[in-house]
């Protein structure tokens, strides 16, 4: 592959990142990454009780990282934590009423509108795009370009 194509790949990733961050304005303090936590919390809670570790596993995040985010969401009164009645070490999380309202307003409505816009594209093309973005992203994450690589001939 030539360098121009490699640059085109990175340019496409940068466009995709801008698009992913380009949501309608959010309330002060509500980060786009928090919406993903709200979404996953809502989805998992539909199936039963949810622990922070369940969310960390589902999102492939570290427990300390997700705990910090949940602390921020708890301060915004979007999630609540409850200790298990049978094991005090187990903490369950759930969306508050305000959190559920945020889910429907900032997550559910957004994806409904986005899915309407994406209907003009062929599903197999979208699947190929998703597959390739994941494949390249995983490969470059698992095998990052190191400083010494820059000096190879």
XYZ file of N, CA, C and O in Angstrom:
612
model
N 0.851 -1.176 0.000
C 0.000 0.000 0.000
C 0.898 1.241 0.000
O 1.921 1.276 0.660
N 0.467 2.263 -0.713
C 1.260 3.490 -0.749
C 0.884 4.423 0.403
O -0.141 4.237 1.064
N 1.719 5.422 0.614
C 1.504 6.343 1.731
C 0.214 7.139 1.583
O -0.444 7.456 2.566
N -0.163 7.488 0.362
C -1.386 8.265 0.144
C -2.603 7.498 0.659
O -3.484 8.058 1.290
N -2.652 6.193 0.397
C -3.771 5.378 0.865
C -3.762 5.289 2.386
O -4.815 5.356 3.028
N -2.579 5.171 2.990
C -2.477 5.137 4.451
C -2.994 6.449 5.041
O -3.721 6.450 6.045
N -2.659 7.574 4.411
C -3.155 8.871 4.879
C -4.670 8.957 4.717
O -5.364 9.499 5.583
N -5.187 8.419 3.627
C -6.640 8.415 3.407
C -7.359 7.620 4.492
O -8.449 8.003 4.934
N -6.759 6.513 4.915
C -7.354 5.691 5.978
C -7.443 6.506 7.269
O -8.493 6.558 7.917
N -6.342 7.160 7.641
C -6.334 7.955 8.874
C -7.301 9.130 8.749
O -8.021 9.455 9.704
N -7.353 9.769 7.578
C -8.309 10.868 7.367
C -9.744 10.386 7.563
O -10.570 11.084 8.168
N -10.058 9.199 7.071
C -11.404 8.644 7.227
C -11.708 8.366 8.700
O -12.822 8.624 9.168
N -10.717 7.850 9.446
C -10.904 7.629 10.880
C -11.155 8.950 11.604
O -11.996 9.025 12.502
N -10.425 10.001 11.223
C -10.617 11.305 11.861
C -12.005 11.867 11.557
O -12.648 12.433 12.438
N -12.479 11.695 10.333
C -13.840 12.131 9.982
C -14.870 11.365 10.803
O -15.838 11.934 11.301
N -14.650 10.069 10.916
C -15.581 9.236 11.686
C -15.596 9.654 13.152
O -16.655 9.699 13.782
N -14.436 9.989 13.696
C -14.369 10.422 15.089
C -15.134 11.728 15.281
O -15.894 11.882 16.242
N -14.952 12.681 14.351
C -15.692 13.948 14.437
C -17.190 13.695 14.358
O -17.975 14.298 15.081
N -17.592 12.798 13.487
C -19.005 12.465 13.334
C -19.557 11.855 14.617
O -20.643 12.205 15.070
N -18.794 10.955 15.206
C -19.232 10.295 16.439
C -19.361 11.297 17.582
O -20.212 11.137 18.460
N -18.534 12.334 17.578
C -18.593 13.350 18.634
C -19.594 14.456 18.297
O -19.894 15.287 19.136
N -20.101 14.462 17.080
C -20.952 15.549 16.613
C -22.421 15.380 16.930
O -23.268 15.455 16.051
N -22.735 15.151 18.149
C -24.127 15.032 18.588
C -24.703 16.418 18.849
O -23.967 17.385 18.966
N -26.011 16.477 18.988
C -26.597 17.753 19.419
C -26.011 18.153 20.781
O -25.494 17.305 21.511
N -26.079 19.439 21.113
C -25.493 19.899 22.386
C -26.035 19.117 23.587
O -27.220 18.802 23.653
N -25.134 18.815 24.485
C -25.476 18.071 25.701
C -25.478 19.021 26.900
O -24.806 20.050 26.878
N -26.188 18.656 27.956
C -26.161 19.481 29.167
C -24.738 19.582 29.716
O -23.909 18.689 29.507
N -24.469 20.666 30.415
C -23.147 20.880 30.987
C -22.726 19.680 31.839
O -23.493 19.196 32.663
N -21.519 19.210 31.591
C -20.971 18.097 32.363
C -21.266 16.727 31.795
O -20.631 15.746 32.176
N -22.220 16.634 30.875
C -22.562 15.334 30.288
C -21.694 15.114 29.049
O -21.884 15.751 28.025
N -20.726 14.230 29.187
C -19.797 13.941 28.094
C -20.382 12.886 27.163
O -21.159 12.027 27.605
N -19.989 12.900 25.885
C -20.463 11.860 24.959
C -20.157 10.446 25.468
O -20.967 9.538 25.296
N -19.021 10.277 26.140
C -18.683 8.946 26.660
C -19.665 8.513 27.753
O -19.915 7.316 27.939
N -20.247 9.465 28.474
C -21.231 9.131 29.500
C -22.510 8.587 28.869
O -23.204 7.766 29.470
N -22.822 9.055 27.658
C -24.024 8.557 26.979
C -23.917 7.066 26.703
O -24.904 6.341 26.771
N -22.712 6.625 26.388
C -22.515 5.188 26.146
C -22.766 4.400 27.433
O -23.388 3.341 27.408
N -22.312 4.933 28.557
C -22.566 4.272 29.841
C -24.054 4.263 30.162
O -24.584 3.263 30.653
N -24.724 5.368 29.891
C -26.168 5.438 30.120
C -26.877 4.424 29.242
O -27.766 3.693 29.693
N -26.470 4.342 27.977
C -27.067 3.402 27.031
C -26.882 1.959 27.504
O -27.847 1.196 27.610
N -25.652 1.591 27.813
C -25.386 0.213 28.232
C -26.066 -0.104 29.558
O -26.563 -1.211 29.754
N -26.091 0.859 30.465
C -26.769 0.637 31.746
C -28.243 0.360 31.506
O -28.809 -0.594 32.052
N -28.856 1.174 30.661
C -30.276 0.983 30.356
C -30.504 -0.400 29.731
O -31.399 -1.144 30.161
N -29.705 -0.731 28.718
C -29.888 -2.005 28.005
C -29.699 -3.205 28.939
O -30.502 -4.144 28.921
N -28.645 -3.177 29.738
C -28.377 -4.304 30.637
C -29.408 -4.399 31.756
O -29.776 -5.495 32.168
N -29.888 -3.252 32.242
C -30.897 -3.265 33.315
C -32.222 -3.854 32.828
O -33.017 -4.324 33.646
N -32.460 -3.839 31.532
C -33.670 -4.448 30.993
C -33.656 -5.971 31.197
O -34.700 -6.618 31.203
N -32.453 -6.521 31.398
C -32.303 -7.968 31.566
C -32.196 -8.388 33.031
O -32.237 -9.568 33.336
N -31.985 -7.424 33.939
C -31.852 -7.758 35.353
C -30.918 -6.807 36.062
O -30.576 -5.741 35.551
N -30.484 -7.213 37.246
C -29.594 -6.369 38.043
C -28.225 -6.285 37.378
O -27.738 -7.268 36.818
N -27.604 -5.096 37.491
C -26.337 -4.837 36.809
C -25.290 -4.353 37.802
O -25.547 -3.437 38.592
N -24.120 -4.988 37.750
C -22.981 -4.560 38.558
C -22.060 -3.703 37.676
O -22.069 -3.821 36.451
N -21.268 -2.870 38.319
C -20.304 -2.060 37.574
C -19.386 -2.955 36.760
O -19.050 -2.648 35.618
N -19.020 -4.097 37.317
C -18.133 -5.020 36.592
C -18.808 -5.552 35.321
O -18.134 -5.793 34.313
N -20.142 -5.717 35.334
C -20.860 -6.147 34.129
C -20.703 -5.113 33.023
O -20.478 -5.452 31.857
N -20.824 -3.852 33.393
C -20.680 -2.770 32.413
C -19.245 -2.660 31.925
O -19.004 -2.452 30.736
N -18.291 -2.783 32.837
C -16.881 -2.719 32.441
C -16.572 -3.822 31.435
O -15.918 -3.583 30.412
N -17.077 -5.015 31.689
C -16.851 -6.128 30.766
C -17.529 -5.883 29.421
O -16.934 -6.109 28.368
N -18.765 -5.408 29.440
C -19.509 -5.179 28.202
C -18.858 -4.096 27.345
O -18.870 -4.171 26.114
N -18.271 -3.097 28.000
C -17.661 -1.980 27.274
C -16.158 -2.140 27.081
O -15.511 -1.283 26.487
N -15.605 -3.223 27.613
C -14.157 -3.476 27.532
C -13.370 -2.327 28.158
O -12.407 -1.828 27.580
N -13.810 -1.900 29.348
C -13.149 -0.821 30.079
C -12.646 -1.347 31.413
O -13.151 -2.345 31.926
N -11.678 -0.640 31.986
C -11.173 -1.032 33.301
C -12.206 -0.642 34.366
O -12.958 0.314 34.196
N -12.223 -1.399 35.447
C -13.156 -1.093 36.529
C -12.866 0.280 37.160
O -13.802 1.029 37.417
N -11.585 0.629 37.397
C -11.335 1.967 37.965
C -11.814 3.097 37.038
O -12.383 4.083 37.501
N -11.614 2.935 35.735
C -12.041 3.963 34.791
C -13.546 4.133 34.764
O -14.063 5.256 34.770
N -14.253 3.021 34.756
C -15.714 3.092 34.703
C -16.270 3.581 36.037
O -17.276 4.286 36.075
N -15.589 3.265 37.134
C -16.035 3.724 38.453
C -15.961 5.249 38.533
O -16.869 5.891 39.070
N -14.902 5.853 37.976
C -14.785 7.321 37.960
C -15.934 7.936 37.167
O -16.544 8.921 37.589
N -16.230 7.348 36.012
C -17.331 7.867 35.197
C -18.659 7.731 35.932
O -19.498 8.632 35.882
N -18.847 6.610 36.606
C -20.091 6.407 37.342
C -20.213 7.375 38.515
O -21.318 7.804 38.848
N -19.101 7.731 39.110
C -19.152 8.721 40.187
C -19.663 10.054 39.644
O -20.475 10.726 40.294
N -19.203 10.435 38.455
C -19.678 11.680 37.832
C -21.164 11.585 37.514
O -21.925 12.526 37.769
N -21.597 10.439 36.978
C -23.020 10.256 36.658
C -23.870 10.244 37.925
O -25.009 10.723 37.921
N -23.304 9.719 39.001
C -24.026 9.695 40.274
C -24.180 11.120 40.815
O -25.252 11.486 41.310
N -23.134 11.937 40.672
C -23.215 13.334 41.114
C -24.259 14.111 40.305
O -24.890 15.022 40.826
N -24.434 13.738 39.025
C -25.446 14.384 38.183
C -26.834 13.789 38.421
O -27.789 14.170 37.757
N -26.906 12.828 39.337
C -28.159 12.146 39.687
C -28.767 11.399 38.499
O -29.976 11.335 38.329
N -27.886 10.791 37.686
C -28.337 10.012 36.530
C -28.300 8.514 36.803
O -28.999 7.743 36.153
N -27.480 8.115 37.752
C -27.437 6.703 38.155
C -27.456 6.631 39.674
O -27.142 7.601 40.359
N -27.838 5.461 40.145
C -27.784 5.217 41.586
C -27.133 3.867 41.818
O -27.238 2.967 40.984
N -26.450 3.780 42.932
C -25.793 2.531 43.319
C -26.528 1.959 44.511
O -26.945 2.697 45.406
N -26.675 0.634 44.511
C -27.308 -0.051 45.637
C -26.463 -1.260 46.002
O -26.062 -2.029 45.128
N -26.235 -1.430 47.285
C -25.489 -2.585 47.770
C -26.414 -3.793 47.811
O -27.581 -3.688 48.191
N -25.876 -4.932 47.452
C -26.638 -6.177 47.473
C -27.094 -6.486 48.898
O -26.351 -6.273 49.860
N -28.311 -6.980 49.008
C -28.844 -7.368 50.319
C -28.120 -8.586 50.872
O -28.019 -8.757 52.088
N -27.611 -9.445 49.987
C -26.998 -10.699 50.421
C -25.475 -10.644 50.514
O -24.878 -11.431 51.229
N -24.833 -9.708 49.786
C -23.376 -9.613 49.794
C -22.991 -8.136 49.726
O -23.106 -7.510 48.673
N -22.539 -7.594 50.823
C -22.208 -6.177 50.922
C -21.099 -5.724 50.000
O -20.903 -4.528 49.796
N -20.347 -6.675 49.451
C -19.269 -6.307 48.526
C -19.795 -6.036 47.123
O -19.117 -5.421 46.314
N -20.996 -6.508 46.827
C -21.572 -6.366 45.488
C -22.401 -5.090 45.424
O -23.281 -4.867 46.257
N -22.094 -4.270 44.417
C -22.828 -3.020 44.227
C -23.508 -3.057 42.863
O -22.869 -3.310 41.840
N -24.813 -2.830 42.892
C -25.599 -2.778 41.663
C -25.789 -1.317 41.247
O -25.813 -0.427 42.099
N -25.906 -1.104 39.949
C -26.157 0.249 39.436
C -27.419 0.232 38.590
O -27.772 -0.791 37.987
N -28.096 1.358 38.582
C -29.296 1.512 37.756
C -29.455 2.990 37.435
O -28.917 3.859 38.139
N -30.178 3.278 36.382
C -30.477 4.659 36.044
C -31.555 5.189 36.983
O -32.473 4.464 37.358
N -31.432 6.442 37.342
C -32.491 7.118 38.086
C -33.577 7.508 37.084
O -33.420 7.322 35.872
N -34.662 8.075 37.567
C -35.709 8.572 36.652
C -35.126 9.603 35.696
O -35.419 9.596 34.507
N -34.271 10.474 36.229
C -33.604 11.479 35.387
C -32.693 10.798 34.371
O -32.637 11.194 33.209
N -32.007 9.745 34.790
C -31.140 8.983 33.884
C -31.932 8.332 32.765
O -31.496 8.306 31.608
N -33.099 7.791 33.101
C -33.964 7.176 32.083
C -34.452 8.244 31.109
O -34.468 8.029 29.889
N -34.801 9.400 31.630
C -35.222 10.510 30.756
C -34.074 10.900 29.813
O -34.287 11.095 28.615
N -32.862 10.974 30.342
C -31.695 11.293 29.501
C -31.488 10.205 28.455
O -31.131 10.497 27.321
N -31.668 8.948 28.849
C -31.511 7.852 27.889
C -32.454 8.071 26.695
O -32.023 8.021 25.547
N -33.717 8.299 26.969
C -34.674 8.442 25.873
C -34.436 9.720 25.069
O -34.595 9.721 23.848
N -34.021 10.782 25.729
C -33.829 12.048 25.025
C -32.519 12.083 24.238
O -32.511 12.479 23.072
N -31.404 11.684 24.848
C -30.088 11.849 24.232
C -29.545 10.602 23.541
O -28.621 10.709 22.737
N -30.081 9.442 23.836
C -29.583 8.207 23.213
C -30.620 7.656 22.241
O -30.372 7.581 21.035
N -31.769 7.290 22.759
C -32.782 6.629 21.941
C -33.222 7.502 20.760
O -33.234 7.043 19.625
N -33.555 8.751 21.004
C -33.999 9.647 19.920
C -32.893 9.866 18.891
O -33.151 9.899 17.698
N -31.659 10.038 19.382
C -30.529 10.261 18.477
C -30.360 9.074 17.523
O -30.240 9.250 16.305
N -30.369 7.863 18.067
C -30.151 6.691 17.224
C -31.339 6.402 16.309
O -31.169 5.854 15.218
N -32.533 6.782 16.729
C -33.680 6.656 15.828
C -33.491 7.550 14.615
O -33.722 7.132 13.471
N -33.065 8.790 14.829
C -32.841 9.713 13.726
C -31.669 9.263 12.858
O -31.738 9.316 11.627
N -30.602 8.808 13.492
C -29.443 8.345 12.745
C -29.800 7.134 11.885
O -29.420 7.062 10.711
N -30.568 6.205 12.438
C -30.932 5.011 11.661
C -31.797 5.378 10.464
O -31.680 4.775 9.400
N -32.653 6.399 10.608
C -33.442 6.867 9.462
C -32.531 7.381 8.354
O -32.749 7.117 7.178
N -31.508 8.132 8.743
C -30.587 8.691 7.751
C -29.742 7.614 7.085
O -29.359 7.748 5.932
N -29.437 6.570 7.822
C -28.581 5.514 7.269
C -29.330 4.552 6.354
O -28.698 3.734 5.687
N -30.650 4.648 6.300
C -31.409 3.723 5.454
C -31.091 3.880 3.974
O -31.326 2.959 3.194
N -30.526 5.015 3.584
C -30.195 5.203 2.164
C -28.951 4.426 1.739
O -28.643 4.336 0.567
N -28.253 3.847 2.714
C -27.051 3.062 2.404
C -27.377 1.577 2.475
O -28.155 1.135 3.314
N -26.744 0.827 1.625
C -26.941 -0.615 1.588
C -26.389 -1.247 2.875
O -25.278 -0.919 3.302
N -27.154 -2.133 3.474
C -26.752 -2.769 4.735
C -25.428 -3.508 4.601
O -24.605 -3.484 5.524
N -25.187 -4.143 3.467
C -23.921 -4.873 3.311
C -22.732 -3.903 3.247
O -21.655 -4.218 3.750
N -22.934 -2.712 2.662
C -21.867 -1.707 2.658
C -21.586 -1.217 4.078
O -20.430 -1.043 4.465
N -22.640 -0.993 4.848
C -22.458 -0.572 6.239
C -21.762 -1.661 7.046
O -20.869 -1.365 7.851
N -22.138 -2.911 6.814
C -21.489 -4.018 7.521
C -20.014 -4.111 7.161
O -19.172 -4.361 8.034
N -19.692 -3.899 5.889
C -18.289 -3.917 5.460
C -17.518 -2.785 6.121
O -16.402 -2.977 6.617
N -18.115 -1.594 6.156
C -17.471 -0.447 6.792
C -17.210 -0.738 8.267
O -16.100 -0.525 8.765
N -18.222 -1.223 8.974
C -18.078 -1.542 10.397
C -16.979 -2.583 10.604
O -16.108 -2.436 11.472
N -17.013 -3.616 9.788
C -16.013 -4.682 9.897
C -14.601 -4.134 9.680
O -13.686 -4.425 10.459
N -14.415 -3.325 8.643
C -13.081 -2.812 8.334
C -12.590 -1.827 9.397
O -11.412 -1.862 9.772
N -13.456 -0.962 9.875
C -13.049 -0.026 10.931
C -12.610 -0.807 12.160
O -11.564 -0.524 12.752
N -13.391 -1.803 12.557
C -13.027 -2.618 13.722
C -11.736 -3.390 13.491
O -10.879 -3.462 14.380
N -11.590 -3.968 12.313
C -10.397 -4.751 11.993
C -9.137 -3.894 12.047
O -8.151 -4.248 12.703
N -9.167 -2.747 11.374
C -7.998 -1.866 11.338
C -7.731 -1.286 12.720
O -6.587 -1.245 13.185
N -8.773 -0.858 13.398
C -8.616 -0.283 14.735
C -8.011 -1.298 15.700
O -7.073 -0.981 16.441
N -8.543 -2.515 15.693
C -8.007 -3.557 16.577
C -6.543 -3.860 16.258
O -5.716 -3.997 17.159
N -6.223 -3.945 14.966
C -4.855 -4.253 14.558
C -3.890 -3.150 14.993
O -2.835 -3.430 15.559
N -4.264 -1.893 14.746
C -3.370 -0.793 15.110
C -3.304 -0.586 16.621
O -2.301 -0.091 17.130
N -4.343 -0.980 17.329
C -4.319 -0.894 18.790
C -3.420 -1.994 19.369
O -2.635 -1.744 20.283
N -3.536 -3.193 18.815
C -2.734 -4.319 19.316
C -1.274 -4.213 18.878
O -0.387 -4.726 19.559
N -1.038 -3.559 17.755
C 0.322 -3.441 17.212
C 0.599 -1.982 16.848
O 0.692 -1.638 15.666
N 0.718 -1.114 17.862
C 0.923 0.310 17.561
C 2.281 0.548 16.909
O 3.218 -0.241 17.071
N 2.367 1.635 16.165
C 3.639 2.011 15.550
C 4.494 2.645 16.645
O 4.104 3.642 17.250
N 5.631 2.032 16.887
C 6.528 2.489 17.940
C 7.553 3.460 17.358
O 7.749 3.526 16.152
N 8.206 4.207 18.220
C 9.183 5.200 17.790
C 10.276 4.578 16.927
O 10.662 5.130 15.903
N 10.740 3.392 17.334
C 11.819 2.761 16.562
C 11.352 2.344 15.164
O 12.142 2.261 14.234
N 10.035 2.114 15.004
C 9.486 1.774 13.686
C 9.666 2.932 12.710
O 9.755 2.728 11.502
N 9.692 4.147 13.217
C 9.792 5.321 12.355
C 11.162 5.429 11.686
O 11.305 6.138 10.693
N 12.147 4.715 12.238
C 13.496 4.793 11.694
C 13.884 3.574 10.879
O 15.017 3.456 10.447
N 12.946 2.656 10.658
C 13.201 1.500 9.795
C 13.300 1.939 8.358
O 12.655 2.878 7.935
N 14.105 1.244 7.610
C 14.227 1.545 6.169
C 13.236 0.763 5.366
O 12.821 -0.261 5.574
